[in-house]
Short mmCIF file of C-alpha atoms in Angstrom, two decimals:
data_model
loop_
_atom_site.label_atom_id
_atom_site.label_comp_id
_atom_site.label_asym_id
_atom_site.label_seq_id
_atom_site.Cartn_x
_atom_site.Cartn_y
_atom_site.Cartn_z
CA MET A 1 -1.92 19.71 7.30
CA ASN A 2 -4.31 21.31 5.01
CA ALA A 3 -6.29 18.49 4.31
CA ARG A 4 -7.62 18.59 7.88
CA ARG A 5 -8.83 22.01 7.36
CA VAL A 6 -10.58 21.48 3.74
CA ASP A 7 -14.36 21.77 3.81
CA SER A 8 -16.17 18.36 3.90
CA LEU A 9 -18.10 19.24 0.73
CA ALA A 10 -14.87 19.88 -1.23
CA LEU A 11 -12.45 17.11 0.43
CA ASP A 12 -13.03 14.89 -2.27
CA ASN A 13 -12.03 17.15 -4.94
CA TYR A 14 -8.86 17.79 -2.93
CA GLN A 15 -8.00 14.15 -2.62
CA ARG A 16 -8.72 13.78 -6.35
CA ALA A 17 -6.20 16.43 -7.02
CA ALA A 18 -3.53 14.83 -4.36
CA ARG A 19 -4.08 11.34 -6.34
CA VAL A 20 -3.34 13.01 -9.83
CA ILE A 21 -0.32 14.85 -8.84
CA LEU A 22 1.27 11.88 -6.90
CA ALA A 23 0.52 9.52 -9.81
CA ASN A 24 2.03 11.45 -12.54
CA HIS A 25 4.33 14.19 -11.07
CA LEU A 26 4.31 16.11 -14.13
CA ILE A 27 0.80 17.94 -15.47
CA THR A 28 0.58 19.56 -18.43
CA ARG A 29 -2.54 21.16 -20.14
CA THR A 30 -3.00 17.81 -22.04
CA PHE A 31 -1.53 15.37 -19.72
CA PRO A 32 -3.00 13.23 -18.17
CA ASP A 33 -6.18 14.95 -19.60
CA ARG A 34 -7.36 18.60 -20.03
CA ILE A 35 -9.00 18.79 -16.39
CA ALA A 36 -6.13 17.81 -14.50
CA LEU A 37 -4.10 21.01 -14.68
CA PRO A 38 -6.90 23.33 -13.60
CA LEU A 39 -7.77 20.97 -10.68
CA ILE A 40 -3.97 21.22 -9.50
CA ARG A 41 -3.95 25.04 -9.83
CA ARG A 42 -7.09 25.26 -7.77
CA TRP A 43 -5.52 23.53 -4.88
CA ALA A 44 -1.83 24.58 -5.47
CA THR A 45 -1.24 26.58 -2.08
CA GLU A 46 -2.77 23.60 -0.11
CA LEU A 47 -1.13 20.72 -2.12
CA ARG A 48 2.40 22.39 -1.83
CA GLU A 49 2.12 22.28 1.71
CA ASP A 50 0.88 19.25 2.33
CA LEU A 51 3.15 17.30 0.01
CA ALA A 52 6.07 19.28 1.86
CA GLU A 53 5.27 18.14 5.09
CA LEU A 54 4.02 14.61 4.42
CA PHE A 55 6.62 13.57 2.10
CA GLY A 56 9.35 16.07 1.74
CA TYR A 57 8.29 16.67 -2.06
CA ARG A 58 8.40 20.00 -3.67
CA LEU A 59 5.92 20.96 -5.88
CA GLU A 60 6.00 23.86 -8.80
CA VAL A 61 3.09 25.13 -10.40
CA THR A 62 2.69 27.27 -13.30
CA GLU A 63 0.25 28.46 -15.98
CA THR A 64 0.94 25.73 -18.13
CA THR A 65 2.62 22.80 -15.91
CA ALA A 66 2.69 21.29 -12.43
CA ARG A 67 5.74 19.52 -11.19
CA VAL A 68 6.33 17.47 -8.28
CA PHE A 69 10.14 16.96 -7.51
CA PRO A 70 9.93 13.78 -5.33
CA VAL A 71 12.63 12.40 -2.89
CA ILE A 72 13.77 8.89 -3.96
CA ASP A 73 14.70 6.54 -1.29
CA ARG A 74 15.31 3.50 -3.31
CA LEU A 75 15.72 2.26 -6.90
CA ASP A 76 12.83 0.77 -8.52
CA SER A 77 12.72 -1.15 -11.60
CA GLY A 78 9.01 -1.52 -11.44
CA LYS A 79 7.89 1.56 -12.92
CA PRO A 80 9.45 1.93 -16.33
CA ALA A 81 8.76 4.38 -19.08
CA ARG A 82 6.12 3.21 -21.50
CA ALA A 83 5.39 4.27 -25.22
CA VAL A 84 1.85 5.14 -26.02
CA ASN A 85 1.26 1.62 -27.24
CA GLU A 86 2.45 0.24 -23.86
CA ARG A 87 5.81 -1.05 -25.00
CA VAL A 88 8.17 -0.82 -22.23
CA PHE A 89 11.12 1.41 -23.00
CA ASP A 90 14.82 -0.42 -23.24
CA ARG A 91 18.30 1.17 -23.13
CA ARG A 92 17.85 2.60 -26.87
CA ARG A 93 14.84 4.36 -26.24
CA TYR A 94 15.70 5.70 -23.13
CA ALA A 95 19.03 7.25 -24.66
CA TYR A 96 16.75 8.55 -27.58
CA LEU A 97 14.40 10.17 -25.33
CA ALA A 98 17.12 11.95 -23.28
CA LEU A 99 19.10 13.05 -26.38
CA ALA A 100 15.54 14.27 -27.94
CA LEU A 101 15.11 16.72 -24.90
CA ALA A 102 18.73 17.86 -25.27
CA ALA A 103 17.88 18.80 -28.84
CA LEU A 104 14.41 20.08 -28.18
CA GLY A 105 16.13 22.49 -25.62
CA ARG A 106 18.32 24.12 -28.21
CA ALA A 107 15.52 24.19 -31.07
CA GLY A 108 12.99 26.97 -32.03
CA ASP A 109 8.93 26.93 -31.79
CA GLN A 110 8.81 24.04 -34.46
CA ILE A 111 10.62 20.93 -35.64
CA THR A 112 10.02 18.20 -37.89
CA LEU A 113 10.76 14.64 -37.08
CA SER A 114 13.38 14.21 -39.74
CA GLU A 115 14.97 17.21 -38.30
CA LEU A 116 14.80 16.11 -34.89
CA ALA A 117 16.06 12.68 -35.77
CA ASP A 118 19.31 14.11 -37.58
CA GLN A 119 20.06 16.03 -34.39
CA VAL A 120 19.69 12.83 -32.04
CA ALA A 121 21.76 10.75 -34.54
CA ALA A 122 24.63 13.36 -34.45
CA TYR A 123 24.44 13.27 -30.76
CA THR A 124 24.29 9.43 -30.59
CA GLY A 125 27.95 9.84 -32.43
CA ARG A 126 29.50 11.09 -29.14
CA VAL A 127 27.93 7.98 -27.12
CA GLU A 128 29.90 4.86 -27.51
CA GLY A 129 27.81 1.96 -28.45
CA LEU A 130 24.83 3.98 -29.52
CA GLU A 131 23.64 4.96 -33.11
CA LEU A 132 20.48 6.34 -34.43
CA SER A 133 20.25 5.29 -38.35
CA PRO A 134 16.90 6.13 -40.25
CA ASP A 135 17.87 3.25 -42.63
CA ARG A 136 16.96 0.76 -39.90
CA ALA A 137 13.51 0.13 -39.10
CA ALA A 138 14.13 -0.95 -35.47
CA ASP A 139 16.12 2.56 -34.84
CA ARG A 140 13.01 4.36 -36.32
CA ASP A 141 10.49 2.71 -34.23
CA ALA A 142 12.53 3.31 -30.97
CA PHE A 143 13.07 6.88 -31.79
CA VAL A 144 9.24 7.21 -32.79
CA ASP A 145 8.36 5.96 -29.52
CA ALA A 146 10.47 8.13 -27.69
CA VAL A 147 8.88 11.14 -29.37
CA GLY A 148 5.40 9.79 -28.72
CA TRP A 149 6.10 9.79 -25.07
CA LEU A 150 7.04 13.57 -25.19
CA ALA A 151 4.14 14.23 -27.34
CA GLN A 152 1.70 12.29 -24.81
CA ARG A 153 3.08 14.75 -22.13
CA GLY A 154 2.55 18.04 -24.37
CA ALA A 155 6.14 18.81 -24.77
CA LEU A 156 5.47 18.26 -28.60
CA THR A 157 2.26 18.69 -30.38
CA LEU A 158 1.86 17.47 -33.90
CA ALA A 159 1.08 20.17 -36.15
CA ASP A 160 1.29 18.42 -39.59
CA GLY A 161 2.00 15.07 -40.96
CA ASP A 162 2.20 11.53 -39.42
CA ALA A 163 4.84 10.12 -37.10
CA GLY A 164 3.85 6.70 -38.18
CA GLY A 165 4.48 7.36 -41.88
CA TRP A 166 8.01 8.84 -41.19
CA ALA A 167 8.65 5.41 -39.17
CA ALA A 168 7.46 3.42 -42.13
CA ASP A 169 9.17 5.20 -44.93
CA PRO A 170 11.31 7.87 -43.73
CA GLU A 171 11.72 9.09 -47.73
CA ALA A 172 8.01 9.62 -48.11
CA GLY A 173 6.65 10.47 -44.52
CA GLU A 174 7.29 13.41 -42.63
CA ALA A 175 5.71 15.26 -39.31
CA LEU A 176 5.78 18.64 -38.03
CA TYR A 177 5.59 19.39 -34.26
CA ASP A 178 4.99 22.63 -32.28
CA ILE A 179 7.58 22.82 -29.07
CA ASP A 180 6.29 23.45 -25.90
CA ARG A 181 9.20 25.02 -24.10
CA PRO A 182 7.88 25.18 -20.56
CA VAL A 183 7.04 21.45 -20.63
CA VAL A 184 10.45 20.54 -22.09
CA PHE A 185 12.15 22.66 -19.14
CA ALA A 186 9.78 20.94 -16.62
CA LEU A 187 10.45 17.33 -17.68
CA PHE A 188 14.21 16.95 -17.10
CA ARG A 189 15.30 18.76 -13.80
CA PRO A 190 17.65 16.25 -11.88
CA PRO A 191 18.53 17.00 -8.33
CA ARG A 192 22.24 16.91 -8.84
CA ALA A 193 24.24 17.52 -12.07
CA LEU A 194 24.89 13.98 -13.45
CA GLN A 195 28.57 14.64 -14.55
CA HIS A 196 29.21 14.85 -10.90
CA LEU A 197 27.95 11.31 -9.99
CA HIS A 198 30.14 8.30 -9.68
CA SER A 199 27.11 6.19 -8.81
CA VAL A 200 23.44 6.11 -9.33
CA ARG A 201 22.83 6.26 -5.62
CA GLY A 202 23.85 10.07 -5.76
CA LEU A 203 20.35 10.43 -7.30
CA LEU A 204 18.79 9.29 -3.91
CA THR A 205 18.00 12.47 -2.14
CA GLU A 206 18.07 13.13 1.33
CA ASP A 207 15.09 14.83 3.41
CA ALA A 208 16.39 18.12 4.57
CA LEU A 209 13.01 19.76 5.60
CA ALA A 210 13.07 18.85 9.00
CA HIS A 211 14.17 21.40 11.59
CA GLY A 212 14.69 21.48 15.40
CA PRO A 213 16.37 19.02 17.57
CA ALA A 214 18.33 16.15 16.25
CA ALA A 215 15.84 13.50 17.65
CA ASP A 216 12.85 15.24 16.29
CA ALA A 217 14.46 15.88 12.92
CA HIS A 218 15.31 12.13 12.51
CA ALA A 219 11.77 11.17 13.55
CA ALA A 220 10.02 13.34 11.21
CA ASP A 221 12.36 12.25 8.47
CA ALA A 222 11.59 8.46 9.37
CA ALA A 223 7.87 9.18 9.25
CA ARG A 224 8.01 10.83 5.76
CA ARG A 225 10.05 7.79 4.46
CA VAL A 226 7.27 5.50 5.51
CA ARG A 227 4.55 8.03 3.92
CA ARG A 228 6.77 7.86 0.78
CA SER A 229 6.59 4.06 0.89
CA LEU A 230 2.79 3.84 1.20
CA VAL A 231 2.04 5.84 -1.79
CA GLU A 232 5.10 4.63 -4.17
CA ARG A 233 4.58 0.79 -3.49
CA PRO A 234 1.97 -1.33 -4.10
CA VAL A 235 2.72 -3.13 -0.88
CA VAL A 236 4.96 -1.99 2.06
CA TYR A 237 6.13 -4.89 4.00
CA ALA A 238 7.74 -4.27 7.56
CA GLU A 239 10.80 -6.10 6.39
CA ASP A 240 11.32 -3.75 3.69
CA LEU A 241 11.82 -0.62 6.07
CA ALA A 242 14.82 0.42 8.30
CA TYR A 243 14.86 -0.35 11.80
CA ASP A 244 13.60 2.92 12.92
CA GLU A 245 10.88 2.83 10.37
CA ARG A 246 9.11 -0.22 11.23
CA PRO A 247 7.35 1.10 14.33
CA LEU A 248 5.98 4.08 12.33
CA LEU A 249 4.15 1.36 9.76
CA VAL A 250 1.74 0.61 12.69
CA GLN A 251 1.12 3.92 13.90
CA ASP A 252 -2.65 5.43 13.37
CA ARG A 253 -1.46 8.90 13.06
CA VAL A 254 0.76 8.14 10.11
CA ILE A 255 -1.46 6.13 8.13
CA ALA A 256 -4.20 8.28 8.91
CA ASP A 257 -2.40 11.40 7.31
CA VAL A 258 -1.80 9.27 4.20
CA GLU A 259 -5.45 8.19 4.11
CA LEU A 260 -6.84 11.82 4.71
CA PHE A 261 -4.61 13.37 1.87
CA THR A 262 -5.33 10.64 -0.59
CA GLY A 263 -8.68 9.45 0.14
CA LEU A 264 -7.59 5.79 -0.17
CA ARG A 265 -7.97 3.17 2.95
CA ALA A 266 -4.97 1.22 4.33
CA GLU A 267 -5.35 -2.39 4.56
CA ARG A 268 -3.26 -3.58 7.44
CA ARG A 269 -1.99 -7.01 7.85
CA ALA A 270 0.71 -8.24 10.41
CA GLU A 271 3.36 -8.31 7.78
CA GLY A 272 2.80 -4.69 6.18
CA VAL A 273 0.59 -2.26 4.73
CA ALA A 274 -1.14 -1.58 1.37
CA LEU A 275 -3.27 1.14 0.22
CA ILE A 276 -6.49 0.03 -1.46
CA ASP A 277 -6.94 2.33 -4.77
CA VAL A 278 -10.54 1.84 -5.98
CA SER A 279 -10.58 5.14 -7.92
CA GLY A 280 -7.73 4.05 -10.31
CA ARG A 281 -6.38 7.25 -10.43
CA LEU A 282 -3.06 6.69 -8.25
CA SER A 283 -2.18 2.98 -9.23
CA ASP A 284 -0.27 2.72 -12.49
CA VAL A 285 -1.30 -0.84 -12.90
CA ARG A 286 -5.04 -1.96 -11.92
CA PHE A 287 -5.25 -5.50 -10.44
CA PRO A 288 -7.71 -7.34 -10.85
CA GLY A 289 -7.80 -6.02 -14.48
CA THR A 290 -8.69 -6.66 -17.98
CA GLY A 291 -6.56 -8.33 -20.59
CA THR A 292 -4.90 -11.61 -20.78
CA LEU A 293 -2.04 -10.94 -18.62
CA ALA A 294 -4.11 -9.66 -15.72
CA GLN A 295 -6.63 -12.59 -16.02
CA VAL A 296 -3.96 -15.16 -16.25
CA ALA A 297 -2.37 -13.74 -13.21
CA LEU A 298 -5.35 -13.67 -11.09
CA LEU A 299 -6.13 -17.28 -12.23
CA LEU A 300 -2.39 -18.24 -11.16
CA VAL A 301 -2.52 -16.37 -7.93
CA GLY A 302 -5.76 -18.63 -6.97
CA GLU A 303 -3.98 -21.57 -8.00
CA ILE A 304 -0.53 -20.84 -5.85
CA ALA A 305 -2.96 -20.04 -2.95
CA ASP A 306 -4.35 -23.49 -3.25
CA ARG A 307 -0.81 -24.90 -3.16
CA VAL A 308 0.60 -23.08 -0.52
CA LEU A 309 -2.51 -23.93 1.66
CA ASP A 310 -2.62 -27.69 0.86
CA ILE A 311 -1.63 -28.99 4.14
CA ASP A 312 -1.17 -32.48 2.76
CA ASN A 313 1.62 -31.38 0.42
CA PRO A 314 3.56 -28.58 2.02
CA VAL A 315 5.91 -26.45 0.02
CA PRO A 316 9.46 -25.61 0.96
CA ILE A 317 10.12 -22.46 2.80
CA ARG A 318 12.80 -19.84 1.87
CA PRO A 319 13.99 -16.56 2.99
CA GLY A 320 13.01 -13.48 1.13
CA ALA A 321 15.31 -12.92 -1.85
CA ALA A 322 18.02 -10.10 -1.51
CA ASP A 323 17.00 -6.41 -2.22
CA PRO A 324 16.88 -6.16 -5.98
CA ALA A 325 17.69 -2.43 -5.99
CA THR A 326 21.31 -3.42 -4.94
CA ALA A 327 21.70 -5.34 -8.29
CA LEU A 328 20.21 -2.66 -10.23
CA ALA A 329 22.47 -0.08 -8.81
CA GLU A 330 25.38 -2.12 -9.79
CA GLN A 331 24.31 -2.55 -13.18
CA LEU A 332 23.44 1.19 -13.55
CA ASP A 333 26.74 2.04 -12.04
CA GLY A 334 28.58 -0.53 -14.54
CA ALA A 335 27.32 1.57 -17.49
CA ILE A 336 28.42 4.96 -16.07
CA PRO A 337 30.77 6.61 -18.69
CA THR A 338 33.88 7.23 -16.34
CA THR A 339 35.60 9.40 -18.55
CA THR A 340 33.02 12.00 -18.31
CA VAL A 341 32.40 11.93 -14.57
CA PHE A 342 33.81 15.14 -12.80
CA VAL A 343 34.80 15.02 -8.97
CA PRO A 344 31.37 14.79 -6.94
CA LEU A 345 29.86 18.01 -5.52
CA ALA A 346 28.62 15.93 -2.24
CA ASP A 347 29.15 12.97 -0.57
CA LEU A 348 26.94 10.08 -1.71
CA PRO A 349 24.39 9.02 0.56
CA SER A 350 24.97 6.13 3.13
CA THR A 351 24.39 2.65 1.69
CA ASP A 352 22.18 0.22 3.59
CA SER A 353 25.21 -1.99 4.61
CA GLU A 354 27.15 1.12 5.90
CA VAL A 355 24.00 1.92 8.15
CA ALA A 356 23.83 -1.48 9.21
CA GLN A 357 27.43 -1.23 10.51
CA GLU A 358 26.83 1.95 12.37
CA ASP A 359 23.52 0.80 14.12
CA PRO A 360 23.71 -2.54 16.03
CA ASN A 361 19.94 -2.64 16.20
CA ALA A 362 19.78 -2.52 12.49
CA GLN A 363 22.59 -4.96 12.13
CA ALA A 364 20.59 -7.55 14.17
CA MET A 365 17.56 -7.18 12.14
CA ALA A 366 19.33 -7.68 8.94
CA ALA A 367 20.73 -10.98 10.12
CA VAL A 368 16.79 -12.34 10.76
CA ARG A 369 15.28 -12.37 7.47
CA ALA A 370 11.56 -13.63 7.18
CA THR A 371 10.94 -17.04 5.47
CA TYR A 372 8.13 -17.40 2.91
CA PRO A 373 6.54 -20.33 1.03
CA PHE A 374 8.45 -21.09 -2.07
CA VAL A 375 6.92 -22.84 -5.45
CA GLU A 376 9.35 -24.28 -7.99
CA ALA A 377 9.36 -22.75 -11.58
CA THR A 378 8.37 -25.93 -13.34
CA TRP A 379 5.24 -26.09 -11.46
CA ILE A 380 4.66 -22.61 -12.41
CA ARG A 381 5.23 -23.30 -16.02
CA GLU A 382 2.99 -26.45 -16.07
CA THR A 383 0.22 -24.44 -14.32
CA VAL A 384 0.43 -21.80 -16.79
CA GLN A 385 0.08 -24.51 -19.48
CA ALA A 386 -2.81 -26.24 -17.80
CA LEU A 387 -4.71 -22.81 -17.44
CA THR A 388 -3.93 -22.06 -21.04
CA ASP A 389 -5.39 -25.55 -21.93
CA ARG A 390 -8.29 -24.99 -20.42
CA TYR A 391 -9.36 -21.23 -20.63
CA GLY A 392 -6.81 -20.49 -23.84
CA VAL A 393 -9.81 -19.88 -26.10
CA THR A 394 -10.46 -16.48 -24.40
CA PHE A 395 -6.72 -15.28 -24.35
CA ALA A 396 -5.38 -12.99 -26.69
CA ALA A 397 -4.22 -14.88 -29.75
CA GLN A 398 -0.21 -13.94 -29.06
CA TRP A 399 -0.26 -15.84 -25.79
CA GLN A 400 -2.07 -18.79 -26.95
CA ALA A 401 0.81 -19.41 -29.28
CA ASP A 402 3.34 -18.45 -26.71
CA VAL A 403 2.72 -20.00 -23.38
CA PRO A 404 6.28 -19.72 -21.89
CA GLY A 405 6.29 -15.91 -22.79
CA LEU A 406 2.92 -16.01 -21.05
CA ALA A 407 4.37 -17.41 -17.74
CA ARG A 408 7.30 -15.07 -17.74
CA GLU A 409 4.86 -11.95 -18.33
CA VAL A 410 2.56 -12.94 -15.61
CA THR A 411 5.13 -13.62 -12.98
CA ALA A 412 6.84 -10.39 -13.83
CA LEU A 413 3.52 -8.62 -13.41
CA LEU A 414 2.76 -10.40 -9.85
CA GLU A 415 6.53 -9.44 -8.83
CA ARG A 416 5.76 -5.57 -9.77
CA LEU A 417 2.74 -5.86 -7.56
CA ARG A 418 4.97 -7.31 -4.98
CA LEU A 419 2.90 -10.53 -4.60
CA VAL A 420 6.09 -12.77 -5.28
CA GLN A 421 9.66 -12.46 -5.74
CA VAL A 422 10.96 -14.17 -8.56
CA VAL A 423 14.18 -16.06 -8.16
CA GLU A 424 16.35 -18.33 -10.48
CA ASP A 425 14.35 -21.60 -9.86
CA GLY A 426 10.74 -20.36 -8.87
CA LEU A 427 8.88 -17.90 -6.91
CA ILE A 428 8.87 -16.83 -3.25
CA ILE A 429 5.39 -16.24 -2.37
CA LEU A 430 4.79 -12.97 -0.45
CA PRO A 431 1.83 -12.55 2.09
CA ALA A 432 -0.26 -10.11 0.23
CA LEU A 433 -0.99 -12.61 -2.47
CA ALA A 434 -3.15 -14.39 0.05
CA ARG A 435 -5.56 -11.28 -0.31
CA TYR A 436 -6.91 -12.77 -3.72
CA ARG A 437 -7.30 -16.48 -2.78
CA GLY A 438 -10.50 -18.23 -2.79
CA ALA A 439 -11.86 -16.83 -6.14
CA VAL A 440 -14.56 -18.09 -8.29
CA VAL A 441 -14.18 -18.66 -12.32
CA THR A 442 -16.80 -17.73 -14.68
CA VAL A 443 -16.23 -18.40 -18.12
CA ARG A 444 -18.69 -16.50 -20.55
CA THR A 445 -19.74 -18.38 -23.70
CA LYS A 446 -21.67 -16.78 -26.68
CA ARG A 447 -25.30 -17.83 -26.95
CA ALA A 448 -26.82 -18.09 -30.53
CA ALA A 449 -28.48 -14.69 -30.23
CA GLU A 450 -24.91 -13.29 -29.69
CA LEU A 451 -23.77 -14.47 -33.00
CA PHE A 452 -23.24 -10.73 -34.21
CA VAL A 453 -21.27 -9.63 -31.15
CA THR A 454 -17.93 -8.56 -32.14
CA ALA A 455 -16.33 -8.60 -28.48
CA ALA A 456 -14.25 -11.43 -27.54
CA ASP A 457 -15.14 -13.99 -24.88
CA THR A 458 -13.70 -13.26 -21.72
CA VAL A 459 -12.46 -14.87 -18.17
CA GLY A 460 -14.43 -13.44 -15.54
CA ARG A 461 -13.18 -13.62 -12.04
CA GLU A 462 -14.75 -12.38 -8.67
CA GLY A 463 -13.16 -12.54 -5.29
CA ILE A 464 -15.30 -14.02 -2.43
#
């Protein structure tokens, strides 16, 4: 492992490079910032070897891009694409993004926004149920979000005009973009031809880097899967792992390798492990954080912890919910246009159920599911309403007027952080939520001397 051989004075710089490439997977001259690509290029050789050894990832570095090709072990809906304004991509935006990439791959050095829209609109005619009509504002907004996503990563650079003007009035507004072909090429590199896949599970890549005896190769693969879980998930619960991976989660060497490579520190509990990122360069969501959703989420966590720990009014206990990746795979498979699918090039990876049938130990472990505290949905809604009544003056205006929507977004955030599982009638409380119990609430109010301060009052919260 190269991180062990890096000079102690340069180790922090190397770990910063590791965090940047793990967090972004694609680095360009402008994304995520202008210092990232020189940093990755400085450590390209060491990063390439460590990423392959520890995680099974492949790193390609050129003069203008750095691209990690990760090994995907499971489907995860918790990391959606987001527009520049943080709007989460829906199916239409994903479709426009894919078709825009196809159009840019055939374009020259420059293209106008209206020309790109015309090409994408022509492509949508071949996809049942999809359309891009410049006359519809919703279509224009979705298309501009997809173009903005490409521009943010450097595939497109605005040379003249304004995309917002075109979105407001395509007859009066226009934008001209320079196309960075190496970035376009680096963006879409699927591990397999999509036309040969009968299931989205075919994108789950097998780790083929191990050599040597079968037992050694299997152990190395399992260790890499555990390391991948540590850097890809906010919390890794032992129950989430396969039978042969669970003992590795408590091995000092496996955890220490990830700590040394990333510069983060692992917080270990009986139920699992979480990497604590105080740098903010590896996490896609910071928590605790700023903004109404993060503040209300932290307030709600404190209320939930108090409810669960109230021995005089014990809450019900339930087994954990089924793996959401299974339902997600079924939804995605249901959308595959079967008329365009060819014979698969390779067998699909084994599903979890098939592995459980082959391994009696795994089958026994799957039959015993851990149980967790359960809190009713009505209590969650009432608690969020009570928090809004008490602290709502400090919340963003849109959430003051939409408490049910606030409750949905806050619980979705907690689920993304793997602090709860959302079920139909409430929340299953996962162990990591206890990390944020026992907090002190401080509401800052304006003094007379601050009458000209324009910043809104905030709800501060500090763990003890």
